[in-house]
XYZ file of C-alpha atoms in Angstrom:
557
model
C 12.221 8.160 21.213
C 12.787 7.017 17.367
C 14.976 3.886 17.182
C 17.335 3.578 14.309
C 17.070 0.386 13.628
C 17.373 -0.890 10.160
C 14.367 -2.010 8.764
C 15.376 -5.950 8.492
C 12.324 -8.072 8.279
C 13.277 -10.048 5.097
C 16.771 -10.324 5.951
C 15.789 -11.803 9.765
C 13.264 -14.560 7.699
C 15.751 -15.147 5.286
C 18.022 -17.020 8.111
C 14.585 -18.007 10.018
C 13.768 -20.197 7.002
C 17.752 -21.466 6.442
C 17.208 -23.075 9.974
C 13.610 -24.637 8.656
C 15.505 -25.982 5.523
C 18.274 -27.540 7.354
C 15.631 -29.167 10.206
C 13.679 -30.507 6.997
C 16.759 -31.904 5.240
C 17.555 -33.776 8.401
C 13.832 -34.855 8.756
C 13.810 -36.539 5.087
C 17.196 -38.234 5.871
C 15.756 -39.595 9.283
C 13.001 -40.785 6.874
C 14.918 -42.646 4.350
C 17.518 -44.358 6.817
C 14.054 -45.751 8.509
C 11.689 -46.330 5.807
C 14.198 -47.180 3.207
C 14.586 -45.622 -0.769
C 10.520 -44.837 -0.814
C 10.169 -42.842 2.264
C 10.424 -39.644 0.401
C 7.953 -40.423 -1.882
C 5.738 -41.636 0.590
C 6.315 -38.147 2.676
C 4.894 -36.269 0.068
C 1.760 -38.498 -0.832
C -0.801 -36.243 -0.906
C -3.022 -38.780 1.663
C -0.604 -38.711 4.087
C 0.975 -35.008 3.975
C 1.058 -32.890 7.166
C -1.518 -29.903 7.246
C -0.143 -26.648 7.317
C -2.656 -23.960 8.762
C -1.489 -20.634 7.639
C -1.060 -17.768 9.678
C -3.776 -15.012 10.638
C -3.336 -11.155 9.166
C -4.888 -8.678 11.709
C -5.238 -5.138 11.664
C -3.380 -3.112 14.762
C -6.279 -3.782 16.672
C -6.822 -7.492 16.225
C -9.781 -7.056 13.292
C -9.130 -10.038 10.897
C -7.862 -9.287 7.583
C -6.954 -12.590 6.486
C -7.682 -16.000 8.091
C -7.961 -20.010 7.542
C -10.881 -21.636 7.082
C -11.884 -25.365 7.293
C -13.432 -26.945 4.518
C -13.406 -30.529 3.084
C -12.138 -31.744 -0.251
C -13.006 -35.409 -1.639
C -10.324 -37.942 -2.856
C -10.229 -41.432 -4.384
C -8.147 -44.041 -3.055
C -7.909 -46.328 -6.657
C -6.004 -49.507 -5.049
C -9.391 -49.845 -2.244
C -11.674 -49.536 -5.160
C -13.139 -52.877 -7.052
C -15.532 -50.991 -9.310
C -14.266 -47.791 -10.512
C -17.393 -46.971 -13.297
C -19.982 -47.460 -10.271
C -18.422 -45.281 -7.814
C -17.720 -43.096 -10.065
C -21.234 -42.661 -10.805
C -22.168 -42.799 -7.164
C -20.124 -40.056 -6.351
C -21.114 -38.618 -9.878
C -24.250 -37.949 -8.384
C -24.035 -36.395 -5.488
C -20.936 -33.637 -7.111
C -23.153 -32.831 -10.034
C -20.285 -34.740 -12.331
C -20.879 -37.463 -14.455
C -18.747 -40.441 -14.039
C -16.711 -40.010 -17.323
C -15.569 -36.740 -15.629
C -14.661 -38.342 -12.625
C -12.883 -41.325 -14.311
C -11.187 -39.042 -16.564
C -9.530 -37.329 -13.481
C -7.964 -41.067 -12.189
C -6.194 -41.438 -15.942
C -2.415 -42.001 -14.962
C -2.759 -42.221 -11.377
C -2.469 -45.184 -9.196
C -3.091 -44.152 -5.917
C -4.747 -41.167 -5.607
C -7.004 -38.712 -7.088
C -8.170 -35.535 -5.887
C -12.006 -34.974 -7.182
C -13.403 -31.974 -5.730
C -11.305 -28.954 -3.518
C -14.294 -27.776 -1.945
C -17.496 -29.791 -0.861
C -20.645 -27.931 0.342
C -22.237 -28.266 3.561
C -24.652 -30.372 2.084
C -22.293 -32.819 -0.301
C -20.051 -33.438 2.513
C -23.315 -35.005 4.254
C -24.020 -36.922 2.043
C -20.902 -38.516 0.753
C -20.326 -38.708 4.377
C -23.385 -40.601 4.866
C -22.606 -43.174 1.783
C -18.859 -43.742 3.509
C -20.639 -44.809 6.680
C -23.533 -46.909 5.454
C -20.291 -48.828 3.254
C -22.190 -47.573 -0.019
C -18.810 -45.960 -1.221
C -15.886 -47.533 -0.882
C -12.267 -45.925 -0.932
C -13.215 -42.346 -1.004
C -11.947 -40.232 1.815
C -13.133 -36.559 2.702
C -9.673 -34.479 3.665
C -9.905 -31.704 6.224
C -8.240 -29.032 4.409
C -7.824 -25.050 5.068
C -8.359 -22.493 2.720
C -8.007 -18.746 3.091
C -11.212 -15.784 4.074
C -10.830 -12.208 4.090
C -13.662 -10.975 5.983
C -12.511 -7.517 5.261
C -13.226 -8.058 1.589
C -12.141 -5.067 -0.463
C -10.705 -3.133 2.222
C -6.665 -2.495 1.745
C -6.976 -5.813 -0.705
C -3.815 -4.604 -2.581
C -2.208 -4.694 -0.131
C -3.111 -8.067 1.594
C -3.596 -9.972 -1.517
C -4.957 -13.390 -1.899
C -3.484 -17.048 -1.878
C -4.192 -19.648 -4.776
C -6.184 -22.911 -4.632
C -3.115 -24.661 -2.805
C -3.111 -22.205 -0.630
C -0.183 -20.260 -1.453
C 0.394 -16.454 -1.394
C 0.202 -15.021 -5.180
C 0.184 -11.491 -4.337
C 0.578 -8.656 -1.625
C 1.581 -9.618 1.815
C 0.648 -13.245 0.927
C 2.926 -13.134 -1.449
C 5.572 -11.446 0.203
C 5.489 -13.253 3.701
C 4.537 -16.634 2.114
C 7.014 -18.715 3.768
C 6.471 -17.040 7.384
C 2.545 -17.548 7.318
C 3.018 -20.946 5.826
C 6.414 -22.810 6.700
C 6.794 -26.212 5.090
C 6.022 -28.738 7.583
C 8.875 -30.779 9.624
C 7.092 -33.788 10.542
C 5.207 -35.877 9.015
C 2.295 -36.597 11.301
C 1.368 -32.902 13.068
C -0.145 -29.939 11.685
C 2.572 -27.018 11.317
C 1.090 -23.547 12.368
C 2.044 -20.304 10.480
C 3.369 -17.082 12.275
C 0.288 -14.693 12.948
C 1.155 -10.889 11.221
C -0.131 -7.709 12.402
C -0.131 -5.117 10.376
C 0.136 -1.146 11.156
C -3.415 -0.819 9.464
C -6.503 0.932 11.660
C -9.330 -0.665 9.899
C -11.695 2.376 11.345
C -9.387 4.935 9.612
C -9.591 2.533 6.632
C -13.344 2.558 6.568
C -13.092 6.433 6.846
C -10.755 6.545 3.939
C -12.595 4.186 1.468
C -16.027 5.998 1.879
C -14.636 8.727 0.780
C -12.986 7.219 -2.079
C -16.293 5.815 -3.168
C -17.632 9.555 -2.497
C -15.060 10.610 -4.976
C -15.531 7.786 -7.514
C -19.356 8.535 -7.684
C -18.975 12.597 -8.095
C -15.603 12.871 -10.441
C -15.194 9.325 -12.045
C -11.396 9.249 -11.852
C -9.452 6.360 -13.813
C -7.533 5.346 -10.458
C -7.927 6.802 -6.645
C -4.999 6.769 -4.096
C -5.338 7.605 -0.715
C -3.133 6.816 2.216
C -3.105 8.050 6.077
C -0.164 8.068 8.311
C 1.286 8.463 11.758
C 2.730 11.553 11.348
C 5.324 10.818 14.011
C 5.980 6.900 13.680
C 5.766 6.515 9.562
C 3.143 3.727 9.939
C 0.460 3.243 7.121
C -2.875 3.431 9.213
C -4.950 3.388 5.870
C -4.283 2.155 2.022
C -6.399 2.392 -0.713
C -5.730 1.903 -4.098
C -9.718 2.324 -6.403
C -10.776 0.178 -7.857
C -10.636 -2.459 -5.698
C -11.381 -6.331 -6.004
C -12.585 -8.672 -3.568
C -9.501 -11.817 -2.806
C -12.458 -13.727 -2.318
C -13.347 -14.029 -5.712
C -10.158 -12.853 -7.217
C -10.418 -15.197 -10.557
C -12.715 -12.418 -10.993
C -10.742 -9.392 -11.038
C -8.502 -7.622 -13.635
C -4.591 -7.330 -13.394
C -5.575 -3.538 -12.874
C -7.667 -4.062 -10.077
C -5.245 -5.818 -8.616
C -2.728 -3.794 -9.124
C -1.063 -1.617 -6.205
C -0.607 1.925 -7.572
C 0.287 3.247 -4.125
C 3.867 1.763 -4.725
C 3.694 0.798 -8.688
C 2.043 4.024 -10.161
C 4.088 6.842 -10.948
C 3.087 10.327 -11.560
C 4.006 14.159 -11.764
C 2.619 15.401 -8.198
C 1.972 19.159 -9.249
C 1.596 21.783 -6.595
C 1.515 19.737 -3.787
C 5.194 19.204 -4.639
C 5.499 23.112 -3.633
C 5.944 22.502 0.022
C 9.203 20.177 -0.350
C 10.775 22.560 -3.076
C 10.362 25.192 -1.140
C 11.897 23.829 2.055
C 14.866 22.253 0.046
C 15.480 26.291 -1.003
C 14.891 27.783 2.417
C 17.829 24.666 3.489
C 19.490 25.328 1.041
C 19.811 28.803 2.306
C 20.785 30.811 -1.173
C 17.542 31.749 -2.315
C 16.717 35.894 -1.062
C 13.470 35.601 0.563
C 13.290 39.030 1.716
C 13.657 40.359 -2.532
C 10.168 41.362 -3.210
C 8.827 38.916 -5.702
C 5.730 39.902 -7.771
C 3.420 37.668 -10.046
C 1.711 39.011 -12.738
C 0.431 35.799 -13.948
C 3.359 34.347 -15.621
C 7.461 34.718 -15.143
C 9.684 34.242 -17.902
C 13.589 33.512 -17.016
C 16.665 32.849 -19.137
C 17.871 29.240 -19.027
C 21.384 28.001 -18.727
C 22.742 27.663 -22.375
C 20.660 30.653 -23.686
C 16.829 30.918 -24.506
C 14.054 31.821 -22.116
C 10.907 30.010 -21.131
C 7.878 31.350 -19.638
C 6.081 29.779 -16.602
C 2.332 30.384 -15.813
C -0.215 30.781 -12.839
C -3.822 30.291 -12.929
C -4.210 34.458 -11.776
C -1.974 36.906 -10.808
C -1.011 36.702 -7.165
C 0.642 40.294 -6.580
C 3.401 40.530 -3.907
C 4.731 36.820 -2.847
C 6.265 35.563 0.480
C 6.707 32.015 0.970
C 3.904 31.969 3.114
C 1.210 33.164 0.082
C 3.387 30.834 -2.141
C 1.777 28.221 -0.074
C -1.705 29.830 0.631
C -1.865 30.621 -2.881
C 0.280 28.149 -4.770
C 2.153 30.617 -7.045
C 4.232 28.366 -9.671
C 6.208 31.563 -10.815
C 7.863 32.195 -6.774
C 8.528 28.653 -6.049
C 10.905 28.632 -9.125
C 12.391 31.876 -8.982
C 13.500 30.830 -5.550
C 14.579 27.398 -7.078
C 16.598 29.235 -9.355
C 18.409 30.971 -6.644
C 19.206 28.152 -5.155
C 22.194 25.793 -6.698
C 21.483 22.658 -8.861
C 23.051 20.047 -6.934
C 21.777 21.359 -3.425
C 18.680 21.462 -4.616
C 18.400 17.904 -6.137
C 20.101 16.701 -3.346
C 17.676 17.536 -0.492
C 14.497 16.781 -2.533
C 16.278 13.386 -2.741
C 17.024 13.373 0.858
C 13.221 13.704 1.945
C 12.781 10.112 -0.339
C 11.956 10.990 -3.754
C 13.536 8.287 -5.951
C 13.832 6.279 -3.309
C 11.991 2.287 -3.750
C 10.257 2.185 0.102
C 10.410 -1.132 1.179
C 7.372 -1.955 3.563
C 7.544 -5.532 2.747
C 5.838 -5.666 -0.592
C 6.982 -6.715 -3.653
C 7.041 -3.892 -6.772
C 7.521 -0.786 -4.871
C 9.509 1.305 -7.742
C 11.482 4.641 -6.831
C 9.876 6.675 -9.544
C 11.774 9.241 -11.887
C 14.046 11.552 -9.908
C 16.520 13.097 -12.647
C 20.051 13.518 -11.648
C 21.866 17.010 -12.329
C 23.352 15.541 -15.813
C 20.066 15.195 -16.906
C 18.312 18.710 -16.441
C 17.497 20.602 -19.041
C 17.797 24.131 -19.142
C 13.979 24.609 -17.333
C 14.051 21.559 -15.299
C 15.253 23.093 -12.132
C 12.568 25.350 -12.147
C 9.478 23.124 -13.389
C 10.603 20.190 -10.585
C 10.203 23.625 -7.958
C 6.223 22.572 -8.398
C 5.899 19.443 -9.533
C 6.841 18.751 -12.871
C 9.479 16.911 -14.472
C 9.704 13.835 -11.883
C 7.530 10.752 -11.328
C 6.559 10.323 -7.735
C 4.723 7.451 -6.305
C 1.752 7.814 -3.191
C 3.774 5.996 -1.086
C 6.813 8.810 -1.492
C 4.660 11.825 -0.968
C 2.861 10.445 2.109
C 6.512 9.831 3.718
C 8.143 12.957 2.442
C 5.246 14.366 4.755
C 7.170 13.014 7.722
C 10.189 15.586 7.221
C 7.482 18.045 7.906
C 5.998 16.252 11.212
C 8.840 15.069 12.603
C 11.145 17.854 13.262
C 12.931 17.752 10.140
C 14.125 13.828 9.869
C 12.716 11.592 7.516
C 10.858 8.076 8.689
C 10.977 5.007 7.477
C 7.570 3.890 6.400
C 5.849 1.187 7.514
C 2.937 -1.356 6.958
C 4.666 -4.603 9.386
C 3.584 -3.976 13.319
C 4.477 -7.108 14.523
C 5.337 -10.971 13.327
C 4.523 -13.918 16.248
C 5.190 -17.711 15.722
C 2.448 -19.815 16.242
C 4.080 -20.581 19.732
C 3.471 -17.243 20.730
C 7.399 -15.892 20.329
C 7.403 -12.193 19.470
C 9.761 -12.310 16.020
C 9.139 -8.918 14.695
C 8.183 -6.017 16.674
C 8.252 -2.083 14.667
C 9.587 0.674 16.148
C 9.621 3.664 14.415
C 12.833 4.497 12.566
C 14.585 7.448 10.813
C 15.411 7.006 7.498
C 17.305 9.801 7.202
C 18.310 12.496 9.944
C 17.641 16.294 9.796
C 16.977 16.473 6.304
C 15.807 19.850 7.507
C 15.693 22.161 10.298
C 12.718 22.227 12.987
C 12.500 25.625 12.358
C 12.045 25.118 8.577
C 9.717 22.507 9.065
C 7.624 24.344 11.770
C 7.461 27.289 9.068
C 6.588 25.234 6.203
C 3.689 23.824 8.530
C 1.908 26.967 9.325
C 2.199 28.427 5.703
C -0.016 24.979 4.903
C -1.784 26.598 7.814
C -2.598 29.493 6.194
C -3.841 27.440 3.042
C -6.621 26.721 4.824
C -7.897 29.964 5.862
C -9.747 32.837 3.556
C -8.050 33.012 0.245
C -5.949 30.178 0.453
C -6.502 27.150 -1.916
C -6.950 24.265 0.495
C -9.948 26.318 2.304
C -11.740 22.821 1.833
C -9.804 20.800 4.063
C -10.616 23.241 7.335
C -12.216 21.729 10.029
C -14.030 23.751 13.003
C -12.242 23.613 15.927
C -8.866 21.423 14.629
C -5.662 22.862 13.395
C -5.495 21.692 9.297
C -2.213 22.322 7.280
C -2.748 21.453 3.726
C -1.639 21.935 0.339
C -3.773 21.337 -3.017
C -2.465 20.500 -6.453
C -3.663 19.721 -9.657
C -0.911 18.212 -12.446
C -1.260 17.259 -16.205
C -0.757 13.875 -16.835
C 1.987 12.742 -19.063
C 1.524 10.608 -21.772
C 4.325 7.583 -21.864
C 3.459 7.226 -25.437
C 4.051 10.260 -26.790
C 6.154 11.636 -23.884
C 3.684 14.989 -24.050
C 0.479 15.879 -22.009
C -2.483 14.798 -22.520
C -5.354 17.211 -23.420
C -8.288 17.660 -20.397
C -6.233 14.721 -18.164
C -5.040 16.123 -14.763
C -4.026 14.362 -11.317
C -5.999 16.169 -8.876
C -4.467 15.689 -4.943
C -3.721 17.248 -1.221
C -1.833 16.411 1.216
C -3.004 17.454 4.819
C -1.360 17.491 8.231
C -3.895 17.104 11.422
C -3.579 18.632 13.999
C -0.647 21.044 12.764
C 0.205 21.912 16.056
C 1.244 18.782 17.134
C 1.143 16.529 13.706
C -0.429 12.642 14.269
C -1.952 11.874 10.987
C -0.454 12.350 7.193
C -3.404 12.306 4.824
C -3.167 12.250 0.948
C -5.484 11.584 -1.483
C -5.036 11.580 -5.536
C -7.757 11.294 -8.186
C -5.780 10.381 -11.719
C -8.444 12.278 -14.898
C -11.524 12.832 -13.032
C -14.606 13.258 -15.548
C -17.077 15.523 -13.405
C -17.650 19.542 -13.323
C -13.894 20.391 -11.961
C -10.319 19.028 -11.995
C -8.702 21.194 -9.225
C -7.240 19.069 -6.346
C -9.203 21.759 -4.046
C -12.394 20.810 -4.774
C -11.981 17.194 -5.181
C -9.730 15.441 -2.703
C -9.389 18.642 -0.246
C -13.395 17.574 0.104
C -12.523 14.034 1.216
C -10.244 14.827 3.412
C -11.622 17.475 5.414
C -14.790 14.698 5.598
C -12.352 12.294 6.812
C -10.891 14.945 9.296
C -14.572 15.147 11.013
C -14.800 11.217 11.116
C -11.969 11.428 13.372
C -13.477 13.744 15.672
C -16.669 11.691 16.149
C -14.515 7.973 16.572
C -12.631 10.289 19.308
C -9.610 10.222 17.100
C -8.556 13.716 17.196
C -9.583 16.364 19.889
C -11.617 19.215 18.805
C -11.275 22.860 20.272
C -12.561 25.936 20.321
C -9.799 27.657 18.337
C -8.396 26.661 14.997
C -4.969 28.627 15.076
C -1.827 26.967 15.367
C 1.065 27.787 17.374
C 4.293 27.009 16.375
């Protein structure tokens, strides 16, 4: 049974850490009425600071994702040293430094001086060595913890990475900084951070990333987004954003690399966008399905205010019903039936299944895209947003749409957060999946709209690609010119090429979409570049025992 619970994870911290800031204020005060007017400077003396050891990020299944490691820094002590120039070059010696570095580091310190974050196996020996045999005096060698992602590029965007001091700079390190590493309350124990689990399947992630690299060798695309979902929960099983980085070595990586397109990236979807239009206008309920609608290739309409405009399809598709709409993708039906249908109703339920809505899955940047409101149509808008044009969208938004279609009509909530435990073990956050917004659509509409994606698949339709022996595949394929924010036009031989499938369609578990932004091989169609991927993906899943095979690949709805 969905819950509809608000999604409050921030909200809950924000009091968690009020009650941490009001234990630490009564912590320093302790402090000074013992130790007198120094004991706050002495708290925070590097030497003698409490060790926080930040919390573990795990995959649903307990893979690692992000983790402390021990390593050992080297410090000066200046007032136990007599002879600053020889230890200097001592210690020179053994950190490849020469003792003019080394005393340069002490100039306007007193008391301490960090020297080197990170020693090697091998320095740490030595130095270690020195200290015992009393050949270096007043250098200490701090147990410290620093952060490992054994995962490496896998879902990095979305993790992120922490700095030198250990603090989160971006993605969920970022965002859940002060929950994997609370400032300590006392002065003489290591504080531990709350462990997070996310909704990731790292196997599904490994499915989805080969692929991606499949993609990047064949068709070259500036950016690749790909995301899988539980159809009936709303939880992200699989992110990618290409290229990647590694957070190991992030001082190595570009902004763009970096950068998390599945929630900052914004884009006209194309045909894909087809399968929401058209069951906003069969909701809607004013569009005449059972008029006989042929395409000859193009339809030309009159717009509100006077003037025509002419729409085109690849090919002439004949007779259309929404079900060859779908199998087909016929641009000139969808808007005919969008301009059935009225303005506001229209706009309305497309914005009801999420699009300009800012998902909040506990990053930091997720943007709601361009959704125009009413006021701001122009007189071919109406029918141009009927398959895909005229409205930025992000990954993120088209993946969870998705969910009207899976889940009996009601929107979910998306969601990357599976659970939050203190380092005591006290469950703190626990998902549950939630409904964003209630019977956006009928079952029946959304059981219809499934099994024209169906159809897609099967001879003649444009998402043949995706089809999988033996598993029920609903898909739709799109392929959208890319706008040019510069000069607010197209640009010439740039497309987005995308699908968006739903396995198994009988009884919907996993969302996949995948978009390629310009690829630069021998096509540009969404069909045969991400329908490809995902029908690879699709047969991954069979062999980890993910999804069941059968003999027959019709769907009953």
């Amino acid at each position: 049974m969905v819950s509809r619970e608000k999604h409050g994870i921030h909200r809950f911290f924000f009091l968690l850490t009020a009650v941490f800031a009001i234990a630490l204020l009564g912590r320093v005060v302790l402090l000074i009425l013992n130790n007198g007017t120094n004991a706050i400077s002495t708290y925070r003396d590097p030497v003698v600071s409490p060790q926080v050891v930040r919390g573990t990020i795990t995959d649903r299944n307990g893979r690692i994702l992000a983790m402390e490691t021990p390593y050992f820094a080297c410090a000066i002590l200046l007032k136990e040293i007599d002879d600053l120039e020889k230890t200097a070059t001592i210690l020179g010696q053994v950190l490849g430094m020469s003792s003019q570095e080394i005393i340069a580091l002490t100039a306007g310190k007193t008391t301490y001086t960090l020297v080197k974050r990170r020693l090697s196996d091998a320095q740490y020996a030595t130095i270690k060595e020195l200290i015992d045999k009393r050949e270096l005096q007043g250098i200490v060698l701090e147990k410290r913890y620093g952060r490992t992602y054994p995962q490496q590029f896998h879902a990095a965007q979305l993790i992120g990475f922490t700095n030198t001091e250990n603090q989160g700079l971006e993605g969920l390190e970022l965002a859940f900084d002060k929950e994997l590493s609370p400032y300590p309350l006392l002065a003489d124990t290591t504080t531990y951070g709350a462990d997070i689990q996310l909704t990731l399947d790292m196997d599904l992630q490994f499915l989805l990333d080969t692929q991606v690299v499949e993609i990047d060798n064949l068709h070259h695309g500036d950016y690749i987004l790909g995301i899988i979902m539980g159809a009936r929960t709303g939880e992200i099983l699989a992110a990618t954003t290409f290229p990647w980085y590694d957070p190991n070595s992030y001082s190595l990586s570009t902004p763009q690399e970096r950068q998390n397109r599945l929630i900052t990236y914004m884009y006209e979807p194309g045909s894909v966008f087809k399968v929401f239009s058209l069951a906003a206008e069969m909701t809607a309920a004013e569009a005449d399905f059972s008029e006989s609608f042929t395409c000859d290739g193009s339809y030309t309409f009159t717009m509100d205010g006077g003037g025509s405009t002419t729409i085109n399809c690849v090919s002439p598709h004949g007779t259309v019903t929404p079900a060859t709409m779908i199998a087909k993708s016929c641009n000139g039906a969808v808007a005919h039936w969008a301009l059935q249908t009225s303005d506001q109703k229209f706009h309305d339920l497309l914005q009801q299944m999420g699009f300009g809505t800012a998902w909040d899955i506990g990053l930091r940047g997720s943007i709601p895209g361009l959704f125009p409101k009413v006021d701001n149509w122009s007189g071919r808008t109406k029918a141009t947003l009927a398959f895909g044009q005229e409205l930025g969208v992000t990954a993120l938004q088209m993946a969870t749409a998705a969910t009207v279609l899976t889940n009996g009509g009601s929107l979910l909530q998306p969601s990357l957060i599976r659970s939050i435990t203190s380092s005591a073990g006290e469950l703190l956050y626990e998902f549950k999946p939630t409904i964003a917004r209630e019977q956006v659509i009928s079952t029946v509409t959304a059981n219809e709209i499934v099994s024209y994606m169906v159809q897609a698949t099967q001879s003649g339709g444009t998402a043949i690609n995706t089809a999988v022996k033996g598993i029920s595949v609903a898909s739709k394929t799109g392929t959208a010119q890319i706008l040019d924010p510069q000069t607010n036009s197209y640009k010439d031989g740039t497309f987005l090429a995308s699908t968006l499938s739903i396995v198994p369609a009988a009884d919907p578990k996993y969302i996949i979409y995948i978009a390629v932004a310009n690829p630069k091989g021998a096509t540009i169609w969404g069909s045969n570049i991400a329908a490809p991927a995902i029908r690879s993906i699709i047969q991954d899943m069979v062999r980890q025992g993910k999804l069941q095979s059968s003999s027959q690949s019709t769907v009953k709805l």
